[in-house]
Structures are given as structure tokens and as C-alpha cells.
Coordinates of C-alpha atoms and ligand atoms in Angstrom, one line a residue:
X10 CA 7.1 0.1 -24.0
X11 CA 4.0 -1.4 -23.0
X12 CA 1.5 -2.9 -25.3
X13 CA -1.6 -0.7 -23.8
X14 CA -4.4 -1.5 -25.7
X15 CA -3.4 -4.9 -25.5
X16 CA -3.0 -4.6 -21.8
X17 CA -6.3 -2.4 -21.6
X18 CA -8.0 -5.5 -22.7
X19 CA -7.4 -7.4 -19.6
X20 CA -9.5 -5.0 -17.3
X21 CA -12.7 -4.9 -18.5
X22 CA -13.9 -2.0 -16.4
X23 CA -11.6 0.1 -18.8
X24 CA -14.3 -0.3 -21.5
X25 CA -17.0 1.4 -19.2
X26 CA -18.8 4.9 -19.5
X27 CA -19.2 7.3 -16.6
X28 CA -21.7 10.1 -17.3
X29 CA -21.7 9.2 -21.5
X30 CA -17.9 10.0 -20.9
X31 CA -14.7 6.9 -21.6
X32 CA -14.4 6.4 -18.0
X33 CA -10.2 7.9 -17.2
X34 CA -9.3 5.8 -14.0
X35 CA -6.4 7.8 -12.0
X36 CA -7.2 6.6 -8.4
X37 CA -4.8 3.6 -8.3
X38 CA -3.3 4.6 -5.3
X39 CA -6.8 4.3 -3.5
X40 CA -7.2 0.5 -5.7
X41 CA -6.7 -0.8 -8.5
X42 CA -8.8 -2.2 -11.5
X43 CA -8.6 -6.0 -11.6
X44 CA -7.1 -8.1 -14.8
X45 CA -9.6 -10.7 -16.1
X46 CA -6.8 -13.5 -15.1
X47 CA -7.7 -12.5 -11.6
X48 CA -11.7 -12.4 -12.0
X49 CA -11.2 -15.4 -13.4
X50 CA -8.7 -17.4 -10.7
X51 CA -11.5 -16.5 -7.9
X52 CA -14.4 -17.6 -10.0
X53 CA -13.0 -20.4 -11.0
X54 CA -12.1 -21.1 -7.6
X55 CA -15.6 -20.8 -6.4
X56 CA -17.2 -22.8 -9.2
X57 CA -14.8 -25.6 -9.1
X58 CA -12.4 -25.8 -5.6
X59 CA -14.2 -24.2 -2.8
X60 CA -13.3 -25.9 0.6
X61 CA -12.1 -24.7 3.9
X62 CA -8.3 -24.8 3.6
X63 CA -5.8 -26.9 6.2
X64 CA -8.9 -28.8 8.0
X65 CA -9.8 -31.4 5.0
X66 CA -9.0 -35.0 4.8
X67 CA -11.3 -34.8 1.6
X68 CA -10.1 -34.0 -2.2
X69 CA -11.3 -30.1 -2.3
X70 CA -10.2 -29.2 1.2
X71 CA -6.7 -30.7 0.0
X72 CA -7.2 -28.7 -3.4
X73 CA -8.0 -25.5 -2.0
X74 CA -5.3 -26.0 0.5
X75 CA -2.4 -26.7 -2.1
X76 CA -4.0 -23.6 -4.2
X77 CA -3.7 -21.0 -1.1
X78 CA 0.0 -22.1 -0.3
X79 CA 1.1 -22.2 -3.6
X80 CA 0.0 -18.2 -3.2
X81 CA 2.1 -17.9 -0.3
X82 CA 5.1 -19.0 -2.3
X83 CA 3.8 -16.7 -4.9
X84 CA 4.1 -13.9 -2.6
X85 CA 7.5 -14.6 -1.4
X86 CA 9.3 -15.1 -4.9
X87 CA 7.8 -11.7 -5.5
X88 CA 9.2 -9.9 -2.6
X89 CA 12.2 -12.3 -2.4
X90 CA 11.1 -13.3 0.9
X91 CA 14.0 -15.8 2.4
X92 CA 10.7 -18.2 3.6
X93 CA 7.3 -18.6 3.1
X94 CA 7.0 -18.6 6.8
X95 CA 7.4 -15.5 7.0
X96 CA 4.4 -14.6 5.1
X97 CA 1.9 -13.7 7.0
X98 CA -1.7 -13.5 5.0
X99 CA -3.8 -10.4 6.5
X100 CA -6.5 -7.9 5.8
X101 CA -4.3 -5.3 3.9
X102 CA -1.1 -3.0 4.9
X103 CA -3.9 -1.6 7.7
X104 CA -4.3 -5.2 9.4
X105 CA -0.7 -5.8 9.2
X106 CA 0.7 -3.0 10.9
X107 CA -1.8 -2.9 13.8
X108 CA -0.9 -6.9 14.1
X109 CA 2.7 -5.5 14.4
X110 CA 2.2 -2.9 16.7
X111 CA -0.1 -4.9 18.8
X112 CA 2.5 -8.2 19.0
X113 CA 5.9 -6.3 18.6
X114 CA 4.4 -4.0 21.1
X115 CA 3.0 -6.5 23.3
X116 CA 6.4 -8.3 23.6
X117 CA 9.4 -5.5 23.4
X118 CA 7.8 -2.2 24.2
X119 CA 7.7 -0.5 28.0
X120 CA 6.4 2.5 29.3
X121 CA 9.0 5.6 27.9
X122 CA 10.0 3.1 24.9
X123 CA 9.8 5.0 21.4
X124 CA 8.6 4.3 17.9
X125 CA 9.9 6.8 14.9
X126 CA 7.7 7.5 12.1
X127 CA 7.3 10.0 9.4
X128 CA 5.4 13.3 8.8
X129 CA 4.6 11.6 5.7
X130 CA 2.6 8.3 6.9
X131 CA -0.9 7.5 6.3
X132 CA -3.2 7.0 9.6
X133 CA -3.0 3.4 9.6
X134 CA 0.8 4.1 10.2
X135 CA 0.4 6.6 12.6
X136 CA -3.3 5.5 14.8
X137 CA -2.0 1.9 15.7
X138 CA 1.1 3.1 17.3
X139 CA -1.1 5.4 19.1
X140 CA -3.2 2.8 20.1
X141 CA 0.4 1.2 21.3
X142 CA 1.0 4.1 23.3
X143 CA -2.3 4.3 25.2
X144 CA -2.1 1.0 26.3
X145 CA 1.5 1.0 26.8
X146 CA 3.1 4.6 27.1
X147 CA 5.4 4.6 24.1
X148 CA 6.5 7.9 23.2
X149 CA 5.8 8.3 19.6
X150 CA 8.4 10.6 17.1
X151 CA 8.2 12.3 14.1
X152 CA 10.7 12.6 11.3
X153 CA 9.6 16.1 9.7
X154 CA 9.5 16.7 6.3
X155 CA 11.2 19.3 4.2
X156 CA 8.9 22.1 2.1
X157 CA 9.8 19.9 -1.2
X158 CA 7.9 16.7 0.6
X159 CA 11.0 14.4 1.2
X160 CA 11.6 13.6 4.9
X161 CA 14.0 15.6 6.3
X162 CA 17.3 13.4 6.7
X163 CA 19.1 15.6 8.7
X164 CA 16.7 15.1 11.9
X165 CA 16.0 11.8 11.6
X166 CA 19.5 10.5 13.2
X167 CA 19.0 13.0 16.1
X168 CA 15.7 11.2 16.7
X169 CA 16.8 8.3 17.5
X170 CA 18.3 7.1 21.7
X171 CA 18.7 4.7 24.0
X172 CA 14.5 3.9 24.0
X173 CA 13.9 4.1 20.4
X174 CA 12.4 0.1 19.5
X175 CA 10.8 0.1 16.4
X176 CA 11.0 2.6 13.2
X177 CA 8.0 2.5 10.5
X178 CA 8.1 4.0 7.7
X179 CA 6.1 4.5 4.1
X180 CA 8.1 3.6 1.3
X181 CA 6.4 5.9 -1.0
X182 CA 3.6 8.4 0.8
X183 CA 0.7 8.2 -1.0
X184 CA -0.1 11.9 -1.0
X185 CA 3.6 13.5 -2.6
X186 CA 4.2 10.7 -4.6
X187 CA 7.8 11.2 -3.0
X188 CA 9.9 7.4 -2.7
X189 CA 12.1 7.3 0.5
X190 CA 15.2 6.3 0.8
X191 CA 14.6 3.1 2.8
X192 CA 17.2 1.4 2.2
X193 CA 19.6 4.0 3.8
X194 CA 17.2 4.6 6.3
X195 CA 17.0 0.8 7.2
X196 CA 21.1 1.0 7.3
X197 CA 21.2 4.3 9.7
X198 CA 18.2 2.3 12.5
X199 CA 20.2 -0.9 12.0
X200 CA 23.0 1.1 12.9
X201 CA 21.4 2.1 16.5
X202 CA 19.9 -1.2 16.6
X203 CA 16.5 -0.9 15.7
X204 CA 14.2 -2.5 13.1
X205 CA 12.4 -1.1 10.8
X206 CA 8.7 -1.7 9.3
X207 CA 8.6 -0.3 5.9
X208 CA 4.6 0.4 4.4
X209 CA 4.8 -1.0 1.2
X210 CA 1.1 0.0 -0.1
X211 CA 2.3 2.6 -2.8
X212 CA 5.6 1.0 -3.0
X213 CA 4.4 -2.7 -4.4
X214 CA 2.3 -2.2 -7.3
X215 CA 4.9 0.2 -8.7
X216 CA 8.7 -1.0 -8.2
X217 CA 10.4 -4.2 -7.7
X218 CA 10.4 -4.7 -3.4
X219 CA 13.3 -7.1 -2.1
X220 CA 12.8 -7.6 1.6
X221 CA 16.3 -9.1 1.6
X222 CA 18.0 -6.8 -0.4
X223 CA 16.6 -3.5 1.8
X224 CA 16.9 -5.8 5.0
X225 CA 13.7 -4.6 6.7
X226 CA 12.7 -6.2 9.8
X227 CA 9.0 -5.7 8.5
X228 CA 7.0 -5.2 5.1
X229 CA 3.3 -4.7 4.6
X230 CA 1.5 -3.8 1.9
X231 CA -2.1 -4.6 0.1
X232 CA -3.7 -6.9 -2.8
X233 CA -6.0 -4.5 -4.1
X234 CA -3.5 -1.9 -4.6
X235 CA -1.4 -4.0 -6.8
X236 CA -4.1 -5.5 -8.9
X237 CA -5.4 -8.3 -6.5
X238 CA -8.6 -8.3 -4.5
X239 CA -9.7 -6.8 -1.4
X240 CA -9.5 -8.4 1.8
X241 CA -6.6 -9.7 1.5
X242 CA -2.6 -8.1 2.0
X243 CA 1.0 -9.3 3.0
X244 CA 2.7 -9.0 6.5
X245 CA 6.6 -10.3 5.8
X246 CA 8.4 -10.4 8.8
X247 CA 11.9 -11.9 10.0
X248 CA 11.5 -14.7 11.6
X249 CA 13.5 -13.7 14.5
X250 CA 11.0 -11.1 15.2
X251 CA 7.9 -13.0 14.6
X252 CA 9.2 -16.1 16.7
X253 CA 9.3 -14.3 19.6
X254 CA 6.2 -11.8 19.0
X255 CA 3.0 -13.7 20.7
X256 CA -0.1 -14.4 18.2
X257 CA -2.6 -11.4 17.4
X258 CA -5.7 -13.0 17.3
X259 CA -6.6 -16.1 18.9
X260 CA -9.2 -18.6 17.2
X261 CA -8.6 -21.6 14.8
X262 CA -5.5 -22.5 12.7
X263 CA -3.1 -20.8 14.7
X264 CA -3.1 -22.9 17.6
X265 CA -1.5 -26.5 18.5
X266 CA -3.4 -28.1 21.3
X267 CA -6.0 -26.1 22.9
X268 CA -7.1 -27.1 27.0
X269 CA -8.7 -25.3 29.0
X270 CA -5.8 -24.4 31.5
X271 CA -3.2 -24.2 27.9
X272 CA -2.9 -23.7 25.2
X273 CA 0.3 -23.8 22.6
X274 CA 0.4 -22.0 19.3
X275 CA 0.8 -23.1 16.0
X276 CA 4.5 -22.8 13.6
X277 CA 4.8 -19.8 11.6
X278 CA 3.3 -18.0 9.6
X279 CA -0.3 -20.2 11.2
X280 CA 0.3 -18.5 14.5
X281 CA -0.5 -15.0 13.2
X282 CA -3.5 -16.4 11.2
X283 CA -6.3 -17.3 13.2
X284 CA -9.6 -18.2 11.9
X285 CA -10.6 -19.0 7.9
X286 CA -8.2 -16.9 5.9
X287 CA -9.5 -15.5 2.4
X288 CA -7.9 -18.1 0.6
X289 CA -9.4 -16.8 -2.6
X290 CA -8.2 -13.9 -2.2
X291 CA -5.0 -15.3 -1.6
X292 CA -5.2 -16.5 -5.0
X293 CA -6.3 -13.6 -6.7
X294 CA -3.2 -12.6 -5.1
X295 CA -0.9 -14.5 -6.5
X296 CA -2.5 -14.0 -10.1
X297 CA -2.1 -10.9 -10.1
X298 CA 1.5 -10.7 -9.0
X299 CA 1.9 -13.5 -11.6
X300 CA 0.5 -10.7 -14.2
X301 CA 2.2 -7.8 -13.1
X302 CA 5.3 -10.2 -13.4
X303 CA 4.7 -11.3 -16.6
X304 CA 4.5 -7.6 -17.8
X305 CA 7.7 -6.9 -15.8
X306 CA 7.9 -4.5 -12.9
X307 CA 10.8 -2.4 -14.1
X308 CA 8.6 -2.1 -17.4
X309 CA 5.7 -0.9 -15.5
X310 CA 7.8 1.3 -13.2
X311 CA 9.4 2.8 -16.7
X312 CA 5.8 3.4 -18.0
X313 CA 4.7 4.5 -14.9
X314 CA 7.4 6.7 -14.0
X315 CA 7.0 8.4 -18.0
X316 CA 3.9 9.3 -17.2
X317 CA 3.8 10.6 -14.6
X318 CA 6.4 13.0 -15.8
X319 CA 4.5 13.7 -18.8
X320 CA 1.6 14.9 -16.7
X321 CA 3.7 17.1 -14.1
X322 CA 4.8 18.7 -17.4
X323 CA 1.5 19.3 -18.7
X324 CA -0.7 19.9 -15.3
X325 CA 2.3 22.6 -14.8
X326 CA 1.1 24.4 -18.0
X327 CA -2.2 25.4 -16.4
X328 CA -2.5 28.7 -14.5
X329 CA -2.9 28.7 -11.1
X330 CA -1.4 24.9 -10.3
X331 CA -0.1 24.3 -7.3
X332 CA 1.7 20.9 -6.5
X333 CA 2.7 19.2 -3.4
X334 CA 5.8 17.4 -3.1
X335 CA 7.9 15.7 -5.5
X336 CA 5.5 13.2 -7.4
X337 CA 8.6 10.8 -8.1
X338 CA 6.5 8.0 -8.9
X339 CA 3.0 7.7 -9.7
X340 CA 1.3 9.9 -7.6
X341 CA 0.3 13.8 -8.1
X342 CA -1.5 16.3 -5.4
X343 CA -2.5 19.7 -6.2
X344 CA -5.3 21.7 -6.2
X345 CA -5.9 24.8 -8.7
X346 CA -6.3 28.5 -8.1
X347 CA -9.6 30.0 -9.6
X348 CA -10.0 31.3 -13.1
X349 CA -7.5 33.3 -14.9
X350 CA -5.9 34.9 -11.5
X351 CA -3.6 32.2 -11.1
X352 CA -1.5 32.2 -8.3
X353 CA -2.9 34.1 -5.4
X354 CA -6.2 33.5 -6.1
X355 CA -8.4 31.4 -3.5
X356 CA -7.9 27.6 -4.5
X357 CA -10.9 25.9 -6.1
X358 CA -12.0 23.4 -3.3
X359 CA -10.8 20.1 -4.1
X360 CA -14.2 18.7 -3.7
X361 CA -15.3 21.1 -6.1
X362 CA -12.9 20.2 -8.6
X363 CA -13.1 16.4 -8.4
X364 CA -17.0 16.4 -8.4
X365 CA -16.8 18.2 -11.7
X366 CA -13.8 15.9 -13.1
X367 CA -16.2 13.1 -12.7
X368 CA -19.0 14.6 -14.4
X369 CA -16.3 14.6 -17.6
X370 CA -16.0 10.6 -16.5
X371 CA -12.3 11.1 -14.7
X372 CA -11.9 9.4 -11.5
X373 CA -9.3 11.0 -9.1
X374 CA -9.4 11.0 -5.4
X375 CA -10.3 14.1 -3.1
X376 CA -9.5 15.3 0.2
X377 CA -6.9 14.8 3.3
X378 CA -5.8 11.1 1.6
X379 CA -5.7 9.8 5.6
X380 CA -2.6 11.9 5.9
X381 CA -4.7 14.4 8.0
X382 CA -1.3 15.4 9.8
X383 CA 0.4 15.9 6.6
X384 CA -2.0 18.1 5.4
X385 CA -1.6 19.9 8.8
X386 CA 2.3 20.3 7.7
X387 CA 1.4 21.5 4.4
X388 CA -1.7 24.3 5.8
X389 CA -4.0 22.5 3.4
X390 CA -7.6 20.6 4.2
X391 CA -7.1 18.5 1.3
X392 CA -6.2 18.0 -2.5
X393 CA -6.6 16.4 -5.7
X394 CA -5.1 13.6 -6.1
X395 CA -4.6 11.8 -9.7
X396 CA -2.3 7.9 -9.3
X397 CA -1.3 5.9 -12.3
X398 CA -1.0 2.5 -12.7
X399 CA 0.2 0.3 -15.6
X400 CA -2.9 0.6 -18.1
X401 CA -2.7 4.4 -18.0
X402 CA -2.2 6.2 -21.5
X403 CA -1.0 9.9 -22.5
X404 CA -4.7 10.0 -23.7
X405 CA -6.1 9.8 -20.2
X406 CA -3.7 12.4 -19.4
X407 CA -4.4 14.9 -21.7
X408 CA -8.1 14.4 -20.7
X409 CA -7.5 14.7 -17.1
X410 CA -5.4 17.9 -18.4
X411 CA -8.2 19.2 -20.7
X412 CA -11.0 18.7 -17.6
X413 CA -9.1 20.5 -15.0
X414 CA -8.7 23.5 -17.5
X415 CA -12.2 23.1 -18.2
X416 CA -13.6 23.9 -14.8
X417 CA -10.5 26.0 -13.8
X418 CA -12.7 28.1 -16.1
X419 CA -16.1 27.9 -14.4
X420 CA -14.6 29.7 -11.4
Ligands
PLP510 N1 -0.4 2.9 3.7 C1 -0.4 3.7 2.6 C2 0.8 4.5 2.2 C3 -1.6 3.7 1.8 O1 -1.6 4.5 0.7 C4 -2.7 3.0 2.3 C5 -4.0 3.0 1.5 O2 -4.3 4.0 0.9 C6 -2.6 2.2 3.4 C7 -1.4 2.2 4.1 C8 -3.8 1.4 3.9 O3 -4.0 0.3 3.0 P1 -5.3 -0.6 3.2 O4 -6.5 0.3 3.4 O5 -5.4 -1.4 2.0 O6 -5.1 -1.4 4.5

């Protein structure tokens, strides 16, 4: 059991009023709110440290320096990472799979060479390896998913031949809630050969993630999402991938000797990081791993997971709910029917349903999630989306509960 009004304490924005209403914060799977242990690291860091990091002979430079690679370690004790250099500081789970796509692409991809993914990905798993195949010609694949929302296991070993280089796939979608099997998914490519990325966005801030136990060539996933800052997310990669995959981006820090005619690259992880990383960011990072860790992840996946039960069961009580998928952890999609019809009537437009949730002070996301071709598969244009995280109560259910009811009723 979690101590929530003790943990409620830590995220100050909790206490805020939206429209003369207690705000109810269920979209965590767009970001999360921040602990004060975090707001606190970055000011502090700011105040006290600031320097550019790696450059410095002087006493802050060497401060800030020691304080950004003590994150990195931070970030691979919490994925179980075999070595910090392969951690690989980016932008978010977005920047890290393009930077995969791009350099994996770059070195081991041909015309007629093909990438798997899932019916289930979000764009930035599905646009970069399209990017890949206009500059390249990789044929692109999709494993289809089943009407229950779970990717359809019985196609995905037919998908795979001679050409297939790369598989990426979400760990848990961030529209059906549904977690993928990826460890047996990482055993069945590994089988033909071929490594796998996992999108650990959703995955991260809700379950324990260990690279080396799942064996996945690739990992990426986001600091915001799991309680960190923006701007900043993880790309862990095996080093015998990322040895042989040439930098990204080329600037500062990831570079040895630079002449004109040559130039040689920096060790790993500094050859994928070119230019001033967020290093207090990176910190934020790291202290808000170190409080998630503290709380325990199997604790918050316990909560989380209870919860999220708890409002399946009551959202099912209200006429005229639809859901999509299997909301295993975290993460519910629906939309309504209208008034007292129930089902058959037209759907109340998600738009229209989450505008008037907000008015009541609950925040929950609306629309196609950037899983536009999901929402093609499921002959929606969009839904509501409510995602827990750890300071969510029963309370905030029941009010989410009460306010759909509520304008279920206007229409
Ligand atoms: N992948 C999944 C499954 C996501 O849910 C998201 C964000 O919603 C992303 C990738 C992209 O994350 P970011 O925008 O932090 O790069």
C-alpha cells in the first residue's frame, strides 16, 4: 500500500484548483507531475553548480561533470544496464528512436531490407522508419492486432525472412493500455536473428525494465513520463550495436580530433552525444528514478495496476461505455455513447467529453493519442483517454466516474 497523502505531498501541483474544482490529474501517460526532490535537484543545480559539463579544468565544470555522470550510472542501475556506456542521454523515446533508425539504418540497412513494427506503435515508432525507407528503401511490416488490442502473435512469426533487420516494438501502447509480451517476442526475432528495439515510454514509469533480463538490442524511453523533466530521455543500446553504428549528430563532445580532411569520434556513449547535453535534466533524471525507487516499482506497479482495475470496474457501470483494448496497466480509452440510449447511440465526441471533464477540474487526454493508424484499425477518430500514475487515489476515480456520468447526461 502506498502512503498517498503522504506521497501527494511531494508534487505540489496536486494541491492546485482548475476551474474552483481539486484539480484530478489522469494524463500521465502524456507526462507526469514532478516530485519536489526533482524541482529541487535542478534548482539547486542552477543556483549552486551550473557549468558546462566534460570541457572544465575549473571546480564547477568538474562538479557539474561528476553530477551528470553519476546520473548516467543512475540510469543504468535502474534499467540494469550491463555499462554506463551504453547509455546514451537524448531528447526523449522520440529522439532516441529516430537516432536509431538514422545510425542502425545508416550502417545495416539496403534497399528491400525490412523493419517489423506493430499496429500498436505511436508515430514516433512508426514516422522515423518511414523516414528510413525514403531515404533508403526498407520495406516496413506490420504486426496486426487482434479486436481485444493485443498484437496478434500468430502473424508475427510469418512476418519475419531472409531481409527482416530490425524489430521495434512498444512495450505497452499508450492508447490500450495492453503490455506486450516482449520478452517472448525478443526470444522469437533473436531466433531469426534480428534485434529488437523495445519503446519503453509507457513501460518505465510503471514496471520494473531489465534490459538484460528481456535481452533487447535497444530500449528508449522518456524522463518526463516517469517523473523527470522534459528534454531529456534514455537510449540503451548493446554495445555491439552501437560500436559499429556511426554518430547521429556531429558537433562537440562526440568527437576525438577534428581536421579538416578527418575527423575520429569520441568512445561511447560521447559519440552519440554531440553538443551541450541537458545535464540538468539529466539530474532531474536520476532524482526522480531515485524517488520512484525509493517508493518501489513493484509497489507502484501494484497500486497502479489496482487502480486501474477499480476504474474499468466502475467506468463499465456507466451506460453507453465503450472501451478499447485491454487496459492491463495504467491506461484506459473509451469514449461514451449519448444519454440514456446506451449502446448504439452516436458516441459523444471525445473532444466534447474531455472539454467538459476539465470544466469539473479532471485532466485526461483527447483524440488519436499519435496512434493515428491504430485508430484507423479500430474505425475511431479518437478517444478519451484517462493514465494513472503513482499519486492517483480511488477518490480521483470516483470523480472522473461521477464527471463522465455527469455530461453523459447533457447529451
Ligand atoms: N512512445 C510511446 C508509446 C509514447 O506514449 C510516447 C509519448 O506519448 C512516445 C513514444 C514519445 O515520447 P516523447 O514525446 O517523450 O519523445
Amino acid at each position: 500500500m502506498l502512503e498517498l497523502q503522504e506521497i501527494r505531498k511531494d508534487f505540489p501541483i496536486l494541491a492546485r484548483e482548475v476551474y474552483d474544482h481539486p484539480l484530478v490529474y489522469l494524463d500521465n501517460g502524456a507526462t507526469t507531475q514532478k516530485p519536489r526532490s526533482v524541482i529541487d535537484a535542478m534548482t539547486n543545480e542552477y543556483l549552486n553548480v551550473n557549468a558546462n559539463v566534460h570541457r572544465g579544468v575549473h571546480f564547477l565544470s568538474q562538479e557539474a561533470t561528476r553530477i551528470y555522470e553519476e546520473a548516467r550510472e543512475t540510469v543504468r542501475a535502474f534499467i540494469h544496464a550491463p555499462s554506463t556506456a551504453e547509455i546514451i542521454f537524448t531528447r526523449g523515446t522520440t529522439e532516441s528512436i529516430n537516432l536509431v533508425a538514422a545510425t542502425f539504418g545508416e550502417a545495416f540497412t539496403q534497399e528491400g531490407d525490412e523493419v517489423i513494427i506493430t499496429g500498436m506503435e505511436h508515430h514516433s515508432n512508426i514516422v522515423p522508419w518511414q523516414l528510413l525507407q525514403m531515404r533508403k528503401g526498407i520495406v516496413i511490416k506490420v504486426c496486426p492486432i487482434t479486436d481485444e488490442g493485443r498484437l496478434n502473435l500468430d502473424v508475427l512469426p510469418t512476418l519475419f525472412s531472409p531481409r527482416t533487420k530490425l524489430l521495434a516494438c512498444t512495450h505497452v501502447s499508450n492508447v490500450l493500455g495492453t503490455v506486450n509480451p516482449v520478452a517472448d517476442i525478443i526470444r522469437l526475432a533473436h531466433a531469426h536473428d534480428v534485434p529488437v528495439l523495445i519503446d519503453g515510454a509507457q513501460s518505465v514509469p510503471h514496471t520494473t525494465v531489465d534490459v538484460q533480463a528481456l535481452d533487447c538490442d535497444f530500449f528508449a524511453f522518456s524522463g518526463h513520463k516517469v517523473y523527470g523533466p522534459t528534454g531529456i530521455g534514455v537510449l540503451y543500446g548493446k554495445r555491439q550495436w552501437l560500436d559499429r553504428m556511426p554518430p547521429y549528430m556531429g558537433g562537440g563532445e562526440m568527437i576525438q580530433k577534428v581536421t579538416f580532411e578527418r575527423t575520429t569520434f569520441n568512445e561511447l556513449p560521447y559519440k552519440f552525444e554531440a553538443g551541450t547535453p541537458d545535464y540538468v535534466a539529466a539530474n532531474g533524471l536520476a532524482r526522480a528514478l531515485d524517488y520512484v525507487t525509493a517508493i518501489g516499482m513493484s509497489n507502484i506497479e501494484a497500486h497502479e495496476r489496482a487502480l486501474t482495475r477499480y476504474a474499468r470496474e466502475q467506468m463499465a457501470l456507466i451506460p453507453g461505455m465503450h472501451f478499447y483494448g485491454s487496459s492491463d496497466d495504467a491506461v484506459i480509452s473509451f469514449n461514451v455513447a449519448a444519454g440514456e440510449a446506451g449502446r448504439g447511440a452516436s458516441l459523444i465526441h471525445h473532444l466534447d467529453l474531455g472539454t467538459l471533464l476539465d470544466r469539473l477540474g479532471i485532466a485526461v487526454r483527447t483524440g488519436h493519442h499519435c496512434a493515428e493508424p491504430l485508430m484507423h484499425r479500430l474505425g475511431i477518430e479518437g478517444t478519451v483517454r484517462a493514465s494513472f500514475a503513482l499519486y492517483n487515489t480511488k477518490e480521483e476515480v470516483d470523480a472522473l466516474v461521477a464527471g463522465i456520468d455527469r455530461v453523459r447526461k447533457m447529451f
